[in-house]
Protein backbone atom coordinates (compact mmCIF):
# COMPACT_ATOMS: atom_id res chain seq x y z
CA UNK A 1 0.00 0.00 0.00
CA UNK A 2 0.82 3.73 0.06
CA UNK A 3 1.84 4.06 -3.57
CA UNK A 4 2.71 7.48 -4.96
CA UNK A 5 2.88 8.05 -8.69
CA UNK A 6 4.71 10.99 -10.26
CA UNK A 7 4.53 12.11 -13.86
CA UNK A 8 6.40 12.78 -16.07
CA UNK A 9 9.60 10.96 -15.14
CA UNK A 10 11.67 13.12 -17.47
CA UNK A 11 11.01 16.41 -19.17
CA UNK A 12 13.11 18.73 -21.28
CA UNK A 13 11.87 22.24 -21.85
CA UNK A 14 13.14 25.50 -23.28
CA UNK A 15 14.13 28.40 -21.11
CA UNK A 16 11.15 30.66 -20.37
CA UNK A 17 8.49 27.99 -20.67
CA UNK A 18 6.47 26.39 -17.87
CA UNK A 19 6.40 22.76 -16.83
CA UNK A 20 3.79 20.94 -14.76
CA UNK A 21 4.61 17.89 -12.65
CA UNK A 22 1.86 15.71 -11.21
CA UNK A 23 1.94 13.69 -8.02
CA UNK A 24 -0.82 11.21 -7.26
CA UNK A 25 -1.51 8.95 -4.31
CA UNK A 26 -2.92 5.76 -5.81
CA UNK A 27 -4.27 3.80 -2.89
CA UNK A 28 -4.66 6.26 -0.06
CA UNK A 29 -5.88 9.77 0.56
CA UNK A 30 -2.96 12.15 0.85
CA UNK A 31 -3.90 14.89 3.26
CA UNK A 32 -0.40 16.31 2.97
CA UNK A 33 2.02 16.30 0.07
CA UNK A 34 5.62 17.43 0.05
CA UNK A 35 7.74 18.64 -2.83
CA UNK A 36 11.50 18.17 -2.75
CA UNK A 37 14.32 19.18 -5.07
CA UNK A 38 17.59 17.34 -5.33
CA UNK A 39 20.71 18.56 -7.14
CA UNK A 40 23.39 16.02 -8.13
CA UNK A 41 25.12 14.52 -5.11
CA UNK A 42 23.13 16.75 -2.81
CA UNK A 43 20.49 16.13 -0.22
CA UNK A 44 16.76 16.23 -0.71
CA UNK A 45 15.71 19.80 -0.01
CA UNK A 46 12.13 20.41 1.00
CA UNK A 47 10.55 23.09 -1.17
CA UNK A 48 7.00 23.21 0.12
CA UNK A 49 4.29 21.40 2.00
CA UNK A 50 0.74 21.37 0.75
CA UNK A 51 -2.44 20.34 2.45
CA UNK A 52 -5.52 19.48 0.45
CA UNK A 53 -7.67 22.51 -0.21
CA UNK A 54 -5.32 25.09 1.26
CA UNK A 55 -2.34 27.15 0.15
CA UNK A 56 1.06 25.55 0.20
CA UNK A 57 3.64 26.46 2.81
CA UNK A 58 6.97 27.26 1.18
CA UNK A 59 10.38 26.83 2.74
CA UNK A 60 12.61 29.84 3.12
CA UNK A 61 14.28 30.80 -0.12
CA UNK A 62 11.76 29.07 -2.39
CA UNK A 63 9.91 31.47 -4.68
CA UNK A 64 6.21 30.74 -4.44
CA UNK A 65 5.43 32.66 -7.62
CA UNK A 66 7.90 30.55 -9.54
CA UNK A 67 7.00 27.16 -8.11
CA UNK A 68 3.21 27.00 -8.12
CA UNK A 69 1.72 24.21 -6.07
CA UNK A 70 -1.87 23.09 -6.23
CA UNK A 71 -3.35 20.38 -4.03
CA UNK A 72 -6.91 20.37 -5.24
CA UNK A 73 -7.89 16.86 -4.20
CA UNK A 74 -6.87 14.20 -1.72
CA UNK A 75 -5.10 12.24 -4.43
CA UNK A 76 -3.44 14.89 -6.60
CA UNK A 77 -0.93 17.67 -6.16
CA UNK A 78 0.80 19.53 -8.97
CA UNK A 79 4.00 21.55 -9.10
CA UNK A 80 4.34 24.04 -11.95
CA UNK A 81 7.76 25.50 -12.62
CA UNK A 82 7.02 28.81 -14.32
CA UNK A 83 9.40 30.64 -16.63
CA UNK A 84 11.94 27.90 -16.23
CA UNK A 85 15.66 28.68 -16.39
CA UNK A 86 18.63 26.34 -16.76
CA UNK A 87 19.37 26.67 -13.04
CA UNK A 88 15.97 25.08 -12.35
CA UNK A 89 17.26 21.86 -13.89
CA UNK A 90 17.06 19.33 -11.09
CA UNK A 91 15.42 16.17 -9.81
CA UNK A 92 12.01 16.97 -8.32
CA UNK A 93 10.42 14.41 -5.99
CA UNK A 94 7.05 14.43 -4.31
CA UNK A 95 5.99 12.51 -1.26
CA UNK A 96 2.70 12.08 0.49
CA UNK A 97 1.31 11.45 3.90
CA UNK A 98 -2.14 10.11 4.61
CA UNK A 99 -4.52 10.89 7.41
CA UNK A 100 -4.07 8.66 10.39
CA UNK A 101 -0.59 7.52 9.45
CA UNK A 102 1.48 6.88 12.52
CA UNK A 103 4.50 8.94 13.51
CA UNK A 104 6.89 6.18 12.53
CA UNK A 105 5.39 5.94 9.06
CA UNK A 106 7.98 6.81 6.47
CA UNK A 107 7.37 9.26 3.69
CA UNK A 108 6.12 7.60 0.53
CA UNK A 109 7.91 9.03 -2.47
CA UNK A 110 7.02 9.27 -6.11
CA UNK A 111 9.65 8.16 -8.62
CA UNK A 112 10.81 11.68 -9.26
CA UNK A 113 10.93 13.95 -12.30
CA UNK A 114 14.20 14.84 -14.01
CA UNK A 115 13.78 18.37 -15.36
CA UNK A 116 16.26 19.71 -17.88
CA UNK A 117 15.90 23.31 -19.03
CA UNK A 118 17.81 24.16 -22.18
CA UNK B 1 16.96 23.26 12.07
CA UNK B 2 18.90 20.04 12.11
CA UNK B 3 22.58 19.55 11.29
CA UNK B 4 23.15 16.12 9.82
CA UNK B 5 26.54 14.76 8.91
CA UNK B 6 27.37 11.55 7.09
CA UNK B 7 30.36 10.48 5.00
CA UNK B 8 30.18 11.40 1.34
CA UNK B 9 31.35 8.11 -0.08
CA UNK B 10 32.30 4.60 1.03
CA UNK B 11 33.48 1.53 -0.79
CA UNK B 12 33.17 -2.10 0.25
CA UNK B 13 33.57 -5.59 -1.12
CA UNK B 14 30.76 -7.91 -2.10
CA UNK B 15 29.91 -10.23 0.79
CA UNK B 16 31.42 -7.94 3.41
CA UNK B 17 29.84 -5.79 6.12
CA UNK B 18 29.74 -2.00 6.02
CA UNK B 19 28.67 0.56 8.62
CA UNK B 20 27.45 3.99 7.53
CA UNK B 21 27.48 6.58 10.29
CA UNK B 22 25.24 9.59 10.78
CA UNK B 23 25.62 12.27 13.42
CA UNK B 24 23.05 14.95 14.02
CA UNK B 25 22.22 17.96 16.12
CA UNK B 26 18.62 18.89 16.74
CA UNK B 27 16.29 20.08 19.44
CA UNK B 28 13.28 17.96 20.25
CA UNK B 29 14.51 14.82 18.50
CA UNK B 30 11.58 12.76 17.29
CA UNK B 31 12.88 9.99 15.10
CA UNK B 32 15.55 9.05 12.59
CA UNK B 33 15.01 7.37 9.22
CA UNK B 34 17.35 5.65 6.82
CA UNK B 35 16.51 5.58 3.12
CA UNK B 36 18.20 3.94 0.14
CA UNK B 37 18.30 5.84 -3.14
CA UNK B 38 19.54 4.44 -6.44
CA UNK B 39 20.69 6.96 -9.03
CA UNK B 40 17.78 8.71 -10.73
CA UNK B 41 15.20 7.07 -8.51
CA UNK B 42 13.20 8.07 -5.47
CA UNK B 43 14.35 7.09 -1.98
CA UNK B 44 12.99 3.88 -0.49
CA UNK B 45 12.47 3.44 3.23
CA UNK B 46 14.86 1.17 5.11
CA UNK B 47 14.46 1.78 8.83
CA UNK B 48 13.17 3.98 11.61
CA UNK B 49 14.63 4.53 15.09
CA UNK B 50 13.19 6.68 17.83
CA UNK B 51 14.48 4.84 20.91
CA UNK B 52 18.08 3.93 21.70
CA UNK B 53 19.25 0.58 20.47
CA UNK B 54 19.47 -1.64 17.46
CA UNK B 55 16.69 -2.41 14.99
CA UNK B 56 17.36 -5.40 12.77
CA UNK B 57 15.67 -6.09 9.46
CA UNK B 58 17.23 -8.91 7.53
CA UNK B 59 20.60 -7.83 6.13
CA UNK B 60 20.09 -4.27 7.31
CA UNK B 61 20.28 -3.02 10.90
CA UNK B 62 20.09 0.50 12.28
CA UNK B 63 21.36 1.76 15.61
CA UNK B 64 20.54 4.92 17.53
CA UNK B 65 22.10 6.71 20.48
CA UNK B 66 20.07 9.80 21.30
CA UNK B 67 22.50 11.06 23.95
CA UNK B 68 25.32 11.03 21.40
CA UNK B 69 23.26 12.25 18.46
CA UNK B 70 24.48 9.26 16.52
CA UNK B 71 23.10 6.54 14.32
CA UNK B 72 24.54 3.95 12.01
CA UNK B 73 23.19 1.74 9.28
CA UNK B 74 24.81 -1.69 9.09
CA UNK B 75 24.64 -3.66 5.88
CA UNK B 76 25.66 -7.32 5.98
CA UNK B 77 26.44 -9.78 3.19
CA UNK B 78 26.81 -6.95 0.74
CA UNK B 79 25.50 -7.45 -2.76
CA UNK B 80 26.31 -5.47 -5.89
CA UNK B 81 22.76 -4.14 -5.94
CA UNK B 82 23.43 -2.45 -2.59
CA UNK B 83 25.48 0.15 -4.46
CA UNK B 84 23.38 3.26 -3.87
CA UNK B 85 23.15 6.42 -1.83
CA UNK B 86 22.03 6.01 1.79
CA UNK B 87 20.23 8.95 3.30
CA UNK B 88 19.94 9.68 7.00
CA UNK B 89 16.88 11.80 7.83
CA UNK B 90 16.14 13.32 11.23
CA UNK B 91 12.89 14.62 12.61
CA UNK B 92 12.94 17.24 15.33
CA UNK B 93 12.37 20.85 16.21
CA UNK B 94 8.65 20.28 16.63
CA UNK B 95 8.14 19.27 13.00
CA UNK B 96 7.00 15.88 11.79
CA UNK B 97 8.81 16.47 8.50
CA UNK B 98 12.31 14.92 8.48
CA UNK B 99 15.39 16.78 7.28
CA UNK B 100 17.68 14.77 5.03
CA UNK B 101 21.43 14.51 5.17
CA UNK B 102 23.50 14.68 1.98
CA UNK B 103 23.62 10.94 1.70
CA UNK B 104 26.48 8.46 1.61
CA UNK B 105 27.29 6.98 -1.77
CA UNK B 106 28.17 3.32 -1.25
CA UNK B 107 30.08 1.50 -3.97
CA UNK B 108 30.17 -2.27 -3.71
CA UNK B 109 32.83 -3.95 -5.82
CA UNK B 110 33.43 -7.62 -6.59
GROMACS .gro file of C-alpha atoms in nm:
model
  228
    1UNK     CA    1   0.000   0.000   0.000
    2UNK     CA    2   0.082   0.373   0.006
    3UNK     CA    3   0.184   0.406  -0.357
    4UNK     CA    4   0.271   0.748  -0.496
    5UNK     CA    5   0.288   0.805  -0.869
    6UNK     CA    6   0.471   1.099  -1.026
    7UNK     CA    7   0.453   1.211  -1.386
    8UNK     CA    8   0.640   1.278  -1.607
    9UNK     CA    9   0.960   1.096  -1.514
   10UNK     CA   10   1.167   1.312  -1.747
   11UNK     CA   11   1.101   1.641  -1.917
   12UNK     CA   12   1.311   1.873  -2.128
   13UNK     CA   13   1.187   2.224  -2.185
   14UNK     CA   14   1.314   2.550  -2.328
   15UNK     CA   15   1.413   2.840  -2.111
   16UNK     CA   16   1.115   3.066  -2.037
   17UNK     CA   17   0.849   2.799  -2.067
   18UNK     CA   18   0.647   2.639  -1.787
   19UNK     CA   19   0.640   2.276  -1.683
   20UNK     CA   20   0.379   2.094  -1.476
   21UNK     CA   21   0.461   1.789  -1.265
   22UNK     CA   22   0.186   1.571  -1.121
   23UNK     CA   23   0.194   1.369  -0.802
   24UNK     CA   24  -0.082   1.121  -0.726
   25UNK     CA   25  -0.151   0.895  -0.431
   26UNK     CA   26  -0.292   0.576  -0.581
   27UNK     CA   27  -0.427   0.380  -0.289
   28UNK     CA   28  -0.466   0.626  -0.006
   29UNK     CA   29  -0.588   0.977   0.056
   30UNK     CA   30  -0.296   1.215   0.085
   31UNK     CA   31  -0.390   1.489   0.326
   32UNK     CA   32  -0.040   1.631   0.297
   33UNK     CA   33   0.202   1.630   0.007
   34UNK     CA   34   0.562   1.743   0.005
   35UNK     CA   35   0.774   1.864  -0.283
   36UNK     CA   36   1.150   1.817  -0.275
   37UNK     CA   37   1.432   1.918  -0.507
   38UNK     CA   38   1.759   1.734  -0.533
   39UNK     CA   39   2.071   1.856  -0.714
   40UNK     CA   40   2.339   1.602  -0.813
   41UNK     CA   41   2.512   1.452  -0.511
   42UNK     CA   42   2.313   1.675  -0.281
   43UNK     CA   43   2.049   1.613  -0.022
   44UNK     CA   44   1.676   1.623  -0.071
   45UNK     CA   45   1.571   1.980  -0.001
   46UNK     CA   46   1.213   2.041   0.100
   47UNK     CA   47   1.055   2.309  -0.117
   48UNK     CA   48   0.700   2.321   0.012
   49UNK     CA   49   0.429   2.140   0.200
   50UNK     CA   50   0.074   2.137   0.075
   51UNK     CA   51  -0.244   2.034   0.245
   52UNK     CA   52  -0.552   1.948   0.045
   53UNK     CA   53  -0.767   2.251  -0.021
   54UNK     CA   54  -0.532   2.509   0.126
   55UNK     CA   55  -0.234   2.715   0.015
   56UNK     CA   56   0.106   2.555   0.020
   57UNK     CA   57   0.364   2.646   0.281
   58UNK     CA   58   0.697   2.726   0.118
   59UNK     CA   59   1.038   2.683   0.274
   60UNK     CA   60   1.261   2.984   0.312
   61UNK     CA   61   1.428   3.080  -0.012
   62UNK     CA   62   1.176   2.907  -0.239
   63UNK     CA   63   0.991   3.147  -0.468
   64UNK     CA   64   0.621   3.074  -0.444
   65UNK     CA   65   0.543   3.266  -0.762
   66UNK     CA   66   0.790   3.055  -0.954
   67UNK     CA   67   0.700   2.716  -0.811
   68UNK     CA   68   0.321   2.700  -0.812
   69UNK     CA   69   0.172   2.421  -0.607
   70UNK     CA   70  -0.187   2.309  -0.623
   71UNK     CA   71  -0.335   2.038  -0.403
   72UNK     CA   72  -0.691   2.037  -0.524
   73UNK     CA   73  -0.789   1.686  -0.420
   74UNK     CA   74  -0.687   1.420  -0.172
   75UNK     CA   75  -0.510   1.224  -0.443
   76UNK     CA   76  -0.344   1.489  -0.660
   77UNK     CA   77  -0.093   1.767  -0.616
   78UNK     CA   78   0.080   1.953  -0.897
   79UNK     CA   79   0.400   2.155  -0.910
   80UNK     CA   80   0.434   2.404  -1.195
   81UNK     CA   81   0.776   2.550  -1.262
   82UNK     CA   82   0.702   2.881  -1.432
   83UNK     CA   83   0.940   3.064  -1.663
   84UNK     CA   84   1.194   2.790  -1.623
   85UNK     CA   85   1.566   2.868  -1.639
   86UNK     CA   86   1.863   2.634  -1.676
   87UNK     CA   87   1.937   2.667  -1.304
   88UNK     CA   88   1.597   2.508  -1.235
   89UNK     CA   89   1.726   2.186  -1.389
   90UNK     CA   90   1.706   1.933  -1.109
   91UNK     CA   91   1.542   1.617  -0.981
   92UNK     CA   92   1.201   1.697  -0.832
   93UNK     CA   93   1.042   1.441  -0.599
   94UNK     CA   94   0.705   1.443  -0.431
   95UNK     CA   95   0.599   1.251  -0.126
   96UNK     CA   96   0.270   1.208   0.049
   97UNK     CA   97   0.131   1.145   0.390
   98UNK     CA   98  -0.214   1.011   0.461
   99UNK     CA   99  -0.452   1.089   0.741
  100UNK     CA  100  -0.407   0.866   1.039
  101UNK     CA  101  -0.059   0.752   0.945
  102UNK     CA  102   0.148   0.688   1.252
  103UNK     CA  103   0.450   0.894   1.351
  104UNK     CA  104   0.689   0.618   1.253
  105UNK     CA  105   0.539   0.594   0.906
  106UNK     CA  106   0.798   0.681   0.647
  107UNK     CA  107   0.737   0.926   0.369
  108UNK     CA  108   0.612   0.760   0.053
  109UNK     CA  109   0.791   0.903  -0.247
  110UNK     CA  110   0.702   0.927  -0.611
  111UNK     CA  111   0.965   0.816  -0.862
  112UNK     CA  112   1.081   1.168  -0.926
  113UNK     CA  113   1.093   1.395  -1.230
  114UNK     CA  114   1.420   1.484  -1.401
  115UNK     CA  115   1.378   1.837  -1.536
  116UNK     CA  116   1.626   1.971  -1.788
  117UNK     CA  117   1.590   2.331  -1.903
  118UNK     CA  118   1.781   2.416  -2.218
  119UNK     CA  119   1.696   2.326   1.207
  120UNK     CA  120   1.890   2.004   1.211
  121UNK     CA  121   2.258   1.955   1.129
  122UNK     CA  122   2.315   1.612   0.982
  123UNK     CA  123   2.654   1.476   0.891
  124UNK     CA  124   2.737   1.155   0.709
  125UNK     CA  125   3.036   1.048   0.500
  126UNK     CA  126   3.018   1.140   0.134
  127UNK     CA  127   3.135   0.811  -0.008
  128UNK     CA  128   3.230   0.460   0.103
  129UNK     CA  129   3.348   0.153  -0.079
  130UNK     CA  130   3.317  -0.210   0.025
  131UNK     CA  131   3.357  -0.559  -0.112
  132UNK     CA  132   3.076  -0.791  -0.210
  133UNK     CA  133   2.991  -1.023   0.079
  134UNK     CA  134   3.142  -0.794   0.341
  135UNK     CA  135   2.984  -0.579   0.612
  136UNK     CA  136   2.974  -0.200   0.602
  137UNK     CA  137   2.867   0.056   0.862
  138UNK     CA  138   2.745   0.399   0.753
  139UNK     CA  139   2.748   0.658   1.029
  140UNK     CA  140   2.524   0.959   1.078
  141UNK     CA  141   2.562   1.227   1.342
  142UNK     CA  142   2.305   1.495   1.402
  143UNK     CA  143   2.222   1.796   1.612
  144UNK     CA  144   1.862   1.889   1.674
  145UNK     CA  145   1.629   2.008   1.944
  146UNK     CA  146   1.328   1.796   2.025
  147UNK     CA  147   1.451   1.482   1.850
  148UNK     CA  148   1.158   1.276   1.729
  149UNK     CA  149   1.288   0.999   1.510
  150UNK     CA  150   1.555   0.905   1.259
  151UNK     CA  151   1.501   0.737   0.922
  152UNK     CA  152   1.735   0.565   0.682
  153UNK     CA  153   1.651   0.558   0.312
  154UNK     CA  154   1.820   0.394   0.014
  155UNK     CA  155   1.830   0.584  -0.314
  156UNK     CA  156   1.954   0.444  -0.644
  157UNK     CA  157   2.069   0.696  -0.903
  158UNK     CA  158   1.778   0.871  -1.073
  159UNK     CA  159   1.520   0.707  -0.851
  160UNK     CA  160   1.320   0.807  -0.547
  161UNK     CA  161   1.435   0.709  -0.198
  162UNK     CA  162   1.299   0.388  -0.049
  163UNK     CA  163   1.247   0.344   0.323
  164UNK     CA  164   1.486   0.117   0.511
  165UNK     CA  165   1.446   0.178   0.883
  166UNK     CA  166   1.317   0.398   1.161
  167UNK     CA  167   1.463   0.453   1.509
  168UNK     CA  168   1.319   0.668   1.783
  169UNK     CA  169   1.448   0.484   2.091
  170UNK     CA  170   1.808   0.393   2.170
  171UNK     CA  171   1.925   0.058   2.047
  172UNK     CA  172   1.947  -0.164   1.746
  173UNK     CA  173   1.669  -0.241   1.499
  174UNK     CA  174   1.736  -0.540   1.277
  175UNK     CA  175   1.567  -0.609   0.946
  176UNK     CA  176   1.723  -0.891   0.753
  177UNK     CA  177   2.060  -0.783   0.613
  178UNK     CA  178   2.009  -0.427   0.731
  179UNK     CA  179   2.028  -0.302   1.090
  180UNK     CA  180   2.009   0.050   1.228
  181UNK     CA  181   2.136   0.176   1.561
  182UNK     CA  182   2.054   0.492   1.753
  183UNK     CA  183   2.210   0.671   2.048
  184UNK     CA  184   2.007   0.980   2.130
  185UNK     CA  185   2.250   1.106   2.395
  186UNK     CA  186   2.532   1.103   2.140
  187UNK     CA  187   2.326   1.225   1.846
  188UNK     CA  188   2.448   0.926   1.652
  189UNK     CA  189   2.310   0.654   1.432
  190UNK     CA  190   2.454   0.395   1.201
  191UNK     CA  191   2.319   0.174   0.928
  192UNK     CA  192   2.481  -0.169   0.909
  193UNK     CA  193   2.464  -0.366   0.588
  194UNK     CA  194   2.566  -0.732   0.598
  195UNK     CA  195   2.644  -0.978   0.319
  196UNK     CA  196   2.681  -0.695   0.074
  197UNK     CA  197   2.550  -0.745  -0.276
  198UNK     CA  198   2.631  -0.547  -0.589
  199UNK     CA  199   2.276  -0.414  -0.594
  200UNK     CA  200   2.343  -0.245  -0.259
  201UNK     CA  201   2.548   0.015  -0.446
  202UNK     CA  202   2.338   0.326  -0.387
  203UNK     CA  203   2.315   0.642  -0.183
  204UNK     CA  204   2.203   0.601   0.179
  205UNK     CA  205   2.023   0.895   0.330
  206UNK     CA  206   1.994   0.968   0.700
  207UNK     CA  207   1.688   1.180   0.783
  208UNK     CA  208   1.614   1.332   1.123
  209UNK     CA  209   1.289   1.462   1.261
  210UNK     CA  210   1.294   1.724   1.533
  211UNK     CA  211   1.237   2.085   1.621
  212UNK     CA  212   0.865   2.028   1.663
  213UNK     CA  213   0.814   1.927   1.300
  214UNK     CA  214   0.700   1.588   1.179
  215UNK     CA  215   0.881   1.647   0.850
  216UNK     CA  216   1.231   1.492   0.848
  217UNK     CA  217   1.539   1.678   0.728
  218UNK     CA  218   1.768   1.477   0.503
  219UNK     CA  219   2.143   1.451   0.517
  220UNK     CA  220   2.350   1.468   0.198
  221UNK     CA  221   2.362   1.094   0.170
  222UNK     CA  222   2.648   0.846   0.161
  223UNK     CA  223   2.729   0.698  -0.177
  224UNK     CA  224   2.817   0.332  -0.125
  225UNK     CA  225   3.008   0.150  -0.397
  226UNK     CA  226   3.017  -0.227  -0.371
  227UNK     CA  227   3.283  -0.395  -0.582
  228UNK     CA  228   3.343  -0.762  -0.659
   0.00000   0.00000   0.00000
